[in-house]
Short mmCIF file of C-alpha atoms in Angstrom, two decimals:
data_model
loop_
_atom_site.label_atom_id
_atom_site.label_comp_id
_atom_site.label_asym_id
_atom_site.label_seq_id
_atom_site.Cartn_x
_atom_site.Cartn_y
_atom_site.Cartn_z
CA GLU A 1 -6.07 9.93 -10.98
CA HIS A 2 -7.65 8.15 -13.99
CA THR A 3 -6.83 6.38 -17.21
CA SER A 4 -8.43 4.10 -19.51
CA ASP A 5 -7.80 2.37 -22.65
CA PHE A 6 -11.15 0.18 -23.74
CA SER A 7 -9.88 -1.84 -25.92
CA VAL A 8 -8.21 -5.47 -26.09
CA GLY A 9 -4.50 -5.44 -24.33
CA GLY A 10 -5.85 -1.86 -23.15
CA ARG A 11 -5.57 -1.04 -19.62
CA GLU A 12 -7.38 1.02 -17.11
CA VAL A 13 -6.20 2.32 -13.48
CA TRP A 14 -7.82 4.81 -10.90
CA ARG A 15 -6.25 5.77 -8.06
CA VAL A 16 -8.27 7.57 -4.84
CA GLY A 17 -7.62 8.75 -1.70
CA PRO A 18 -7.51 11.85 0.56
CA PRO A 19 -4.18 13.33 1.16
CA GLY A 20 -2.12 11.62 3.42
CA GLY A 21 -4.46 8.67 3.82
CA VAL A 22 -5.12 5.12 2.22
CA GLU A 23 -4.46 5.29 -1.38
CA HIS A 24 -6.96 2.95 -3.26
CA ARG A 25 -6.14 1.80 -6.49
CA ASN A 26 -7.53 -0.42 -9.25
CA ASP A 27 -5.62 -1.73 -11.82
CA THR A 28 -7.34 -3.17 -14.80
CA VAL A 29 -6.67 -5.09 -18.23
CA TYR A 30 -8.83 -6.14 -20.70
CA LEU A 31 -8.52 -9.03 -22.24
CA ASP A 32 -11.45 -9.97 -24.49
CA ILE A 33 -14.07 -7.45 -25.72
CA VAL A 34 -16.92 -8.55 -28.03
CA PRO A 35 -19.25 -5.43 -28.65
CA ASP A 36 -22.93 -5.96 -27.73
CA ALA A 37 -21.79 -9.44 -26.41
CA ARG A 38 -18.96 -9.75 -23.75
CA ILE A 39 -16.07 -8.10 -21.81
CA VAL A 40 -13.60 -10.20 -20.06
CA TRP A 41 -10.94 -8.37 -17.80
CA SER A 42 -8.75 -9.22 -15.04
CA TYR A 43 -7.83 -6.43 -12.20
CA VAL A 44 -5.55 -5.89 -8.98
CA MET A 45 -7.05 -3.81 -6.20
CA SER A 46 -4.68 -2.15 -3.73
CA LEU A 47 -4.68 -0.27 -0.85
CA ASP A 48 -1.50 1.71 -0.43
CA SER A 49 1.13 -0.41 -1.86
CA ARG A 50 -0.79 -3.85 -0.46
CA ARG A 51 -2.67 -6.02 -3.02
CA ILE A 52 -5.88 -6.72 -1.57
CA SER A 53 -7.53 -8.66 -3.96
CA ALA A 54 -6.95 -10.31 -7.76
CA SER A 55 -10.00 -10.95 -9.77
CA LEU A 56 -10.85 -12.39 -13.62
CA ALA A 57 -14.27 -11.16 -14.46
CA THR A 58 -16.63 -11.43 -17.53
CA VAL A 59 -19.80 -9.37 -18.30
CA GLU A 60 -22.11 -11.33 -20.88
CA LEU A 61 -24.84 -9.28 -22.30
CA ARG A 62 -27.78 -11.79 -23.78
CA PRO A 63 -30.85 -10.45 -25.67
CA GLU A 64 -34.18 -11.38 -23.57
CA GLY A 65 -37.39 -9.81 -24.94
CA SER A 66 -37.18 -6.28 -25.66
CA GLY A 67 -34.28 -5.87 -23.29
CA THR A 68 -30.82 -7.24 -22.14
CA ARG A 69 -30.20 -9.67 -19.66
CA ILE A 70 -26.69 -8.85 -17.72
CA VAL A 71 -24.59 -11.84 -16.79
CA ILE A 72 -21.66 -11.38 -14.18
CA THR A 73 -19.29 -13.85 -13.68
CA GLU A 74 -16.45 -13.36 -11.41
CA GLN A 75 -13.40 -15.34 -9.80
CA GLY A 76 -11.52 -13.67 -7.05
CA ALA A 77 -8.55 -14.17 -4.79
CA PHE A 78 -9.23 -11.99 -1.86
CA LEU A 79 -5.58 -11.67 -0.32
CA ASP A 80 -4.52 -11.62 3.60
CA GLY A 81 -8.08 -11.05 4.92
CA TYR A 82 -8.65 -7.94 2.97
CA ASP A 83 -12.03 -7.68 1.09
CA GLY A 84 -14.20 -10.34 0.25
CA MET A 85 -17.37 -11.99 -1.64
CA ASP A 86 -19.60 -9.97 0.42
CA GLU A 87 -18.03 -6.64 0.03
CA ARG A 88 -17.43 -7.60 -3.80
CA ARG A 89 -20.89 -8.25 -4.65
CA ARG A 90 -22.41 -5.33 -2.70
CA GLY A 91 -19.63 -3.29 -4.95
CA THR A 92 -21.11 -4.86 -7.68
CA GLU A 93 -24.94 -3.99 -6.91
CA ASP A 94 -24.02 -0.65 -6.17
CA LEU A 95 -22.13 -0.37 -9.61
CA LEU A 96 -25.52 -2.04 -11.40
CA SER A 97 -27.81 0.20 -9.70
CA ASN A 98 -26.10 3.43 -10.72
CA LEU A 99 -25.89 2.17 -14.31
CA GLU A 100 -29.68 1.78 -13.92
CA SER A 101 -30.20 5.03 -12.65
CA TYR A 102 -28.19 6.37 -15.50
CA LEU A 103 -29.64 4.53 -18.26
CA LEU A 104 -33.56 5.43 -16.86
CA GLY A 105 -32.32 9.35 -16.87
CA THR A 106 -32.41 9.47 -12.80
CA VAL A 107 -30.09 10.20 -10.02
CA GLU A 108 -32.40 8.32 -7.16
CA GLY A 109 -30.34 5.56 -5.84
CA ALA A 110 -27.07 6.61 -7.28
CA HIS A 111 -24.26 5.75 -4.81
#
């Protein structure tokens, strides 16, 4: 399941997992969107009905030369020993790698 309303106050929800297996869920609320400048959102991640983290994240887009610098700031509360900063960093790096592959028109490096 995936639903998305990319607007201030809008929500995005995705749920994935095999039938009868553990459900991974992300519930997001978009708090601030300034086109070509920044996006701020909060989100909760869950395994089945157990919350494993709650976060506030900001992506800033800054002009730099002929390109754009992406600055990501995230404050996370990692609950009950699940998840953690290393896992979150690795996940963010994978997402950025996928974005780079998409923008370059390649599929190499996509996760």
